[in-house]
Amino acid sequence: MPVLAKGDQYIFCQNLEDVAEFVGLQGTAHTPLAPEILVEKWAIVLSAAERCIRQIPAGRLNERAIENRPRSIRQLGHHIFRIAEAFLEVAAEGAEYSLAAVNFQPKEEACTNAGEIAAYGDRVIERLKGWWAKLEDKSCRQNVKAFYGAPSLHRLLERSTWHSAQHARQLIAVLERLGIDPAARLSPADLAGLPLPEGLWE
């Protein structure tokens, strides 16, 4: 958990706007995309991930996605969609956004193959689209509970969108490393406006 301390004060480094204010700067100059654009981009990201996870050979799912990190390809694929499910638990059910919720891993008997992970992804995508279609106040200005403070739903939507996008980029890189041509890719236009890390595995 990244934390920034100044004297006897500290802040969780999960929201760069909060960090900028904490150190005395006038914001980061980053303007989040409108909620409707974020939802559109998120659906593109999740759909790309759903197509790509189907391509992972059964015998490779439990290999590490990257050698020096203890997360399997199976766990990475599930996590991409779990990020969205955790967001929806906040947005639609009023739950608190917690690390435990977003990092929840499937039980050994669940999502055991690529088809099951993709089916889980399909359900999450449909739920995201359904939530947005029925949402009355699409400004997403209301504050929500999160482990790092009380961000607006808009800010959590942005955070969740780029979080899924970063891991989808990693999944595509895994396919390439396995010598498999990805069934879907994310173009610069798909990712434009999202505050993604520069590095692929950051």
Short mmCIF file of C-alpha atoms in Angstrom, two decimals, residues 39-121:
data_model
loop_
_atom_site.label_atom_id
_atom_site.label_comp_id
_atom_site.label_asym_id
_atom_site.label_seq_id
_atom_site.Cartn_x
_atom_site.Cartn_y
_atom_site.Cartn_z
CA VAL A 39 -18.23 3.24 -19.42
CA GLU A 40 -17.90 2.92 -23.19
CA LYS A 41 -14.14 2.43 -22.95
CA TRP A 42 -14.48 0.00 -20.07
CA ALA A 43 -16.86 -2.17 -22.06
CA ILE A 44 -14.32 -2.22 -24.92
CA VAL A 45 -11.53 -3.20 -22.51
CA LEU A 46 -13.54 -5.95 -20.85
CA SER A 47 -14.74 -7.34 -24.18
CA ALA A 48 -11.16 -7.47 -25.45
CA ALA A 49 -10.07 -9.28 -22.29
CA GLU A 50 -12.95 -11.75 -22.62
CA ARG A 51 -11.87 -12.63 -26.16
CA CYS A 52 -8.22 -12.93 -25.19
CA ILE A 53 -8.67 -15.10 -22.10
CA ARG A 54 -10.43 -17.67 -24.28
CA GLN A 55 -7.15 -18.10 -26.19
CA ILE A 56 -5.06 -19.17 -23.21
CA PRO A 57 -4.24 -22.89 -23.54
CA ALA A 58 -5.63 -24.98 -20.70
CA GLY A 59 -2.20 -26.19 -19.70
CA ARG A 60 -0.84 -22.65 -19.32
CA LEU A 61 -3.56 -21.04 -17.17
CA ASN A 62 -1.82 -21.72 -13.87
CA GLU A 63 1.54 -20.42 -15.01
CA ARG A 64 2.65 -17.07 -13.65
CA ALA A 65 1.62 -14.14 -15.81
CA ILE A 66 5.07 -12.68 -15.15
CA GLU A 67 7.96 -14.62 -13.65
CA ASN A 68 8.67 -12.40 -10.65
CA ARG A 69 5.07 -11.97 -9.43
CA PRO A 70 2.91 -14.64 -7.77
CA ARG A 71 -0.20 -14.14 -9.90
CA SER A 72 -1.21 -16.83 -12.37
CA ILE A 73 -2.67 -16.16 -15.79
CA ARG A 74 -5.94 -17.58 -14.46
CA GLN A 75 -5.91 -15.11 -11.57
CA LEU A 76 -4.99 -12.22 -13.86
CA GLY A 77 -7.87 -12.99 -16.21
CA HIS A 78 -10.36 -13.25 -13.35
CA HIS A 79 -9.04 -10.04 -11.74
CA ILE A 80 -9.75 -7.96 -14.85
CA PHE A 81 -13.47 -8.67 -14.46
CA ARG A 82 -13.45 -8.71 -10.65
CA ILE A 83 -12.39 -5.05 -10.71
CA ALA A 84 -15.64 -4.24 -12.51
CA GLU A 85 -17.71 -6.45 -10.22
CA ALA A 86 -16.23 -4.74 -7.14
CA PHE A 87 -17.08 -1.36 -8.65
CA LEU A 88 -20.66 -2.46 -9.27
CA GLU A 89 -20.98 -3.64 -5.67
CA VAL A 90 -20.21 -0.06 -4.67
CA ALA A 91 -22.23 1.72 -7.36
CA ALA A 92 -25.31 -0.49 -7.33
CA GLU A 93 -25.33 -1.96 -3.83
CA GLY A 94 -23.68 0.74 -1.68
CA ALA A 95 -20.80 -1.47 -0.54
CA GLU A 96 -17.44 -0.05 0.50
CA TYR A 97 -14.64 -0.30 -2.03
CA SER A 98 -11.99 -2.39 -0.28
CA LEU A 99 -8.74 -4.07 -1.25
CA ALA A 100 -10.23 -7.40 -0.20
CA ALA A 101 -13.16 -6.89 -2.56
CA VAL A 102 -11.17 -5.87 -5.61
CA ASN A 103 -8.48 -8.52 -5.05
CA PHE A 104 -10.92 -11.34 -4.32
CA GLN A 105 -9.72 -14.52 -6.00
CA PRO A 106 -11.93 -17.34 -7.27
CA LYS A 107 -12.07 -20.58 -5.32
CA GLU A 108 -10.12 -23.49 -6.75
CA GLU A 109 -13.28 -25.05 -8.17
CA ALA A 110 -14.44 -21.81 -9.84
CA CYS A 111 -13.18 -20.28 -13.07
CA THR A 112 -10.96 -23.28 -13.62
CA ASN A 113 -10.68 -22.88 -17.39
CA ALA A 114 -10.63 -20.12 -19.95
CA GLY A 115 -14.25 -20.67 -20.95
CA GLU A 116 -15.47 -20.26 -17.37
CA ILE A 117 -13.44 -17.08 -16.88
CA ALA A 118 -14.77 -15.68 -20.16
CA ALA A 119 -18.35 -16.56 -19.16
CA TYR A 120 -17.81 -14.75 -15.86
CA GLY A 121 -16.52 -11.79 -17.85
#
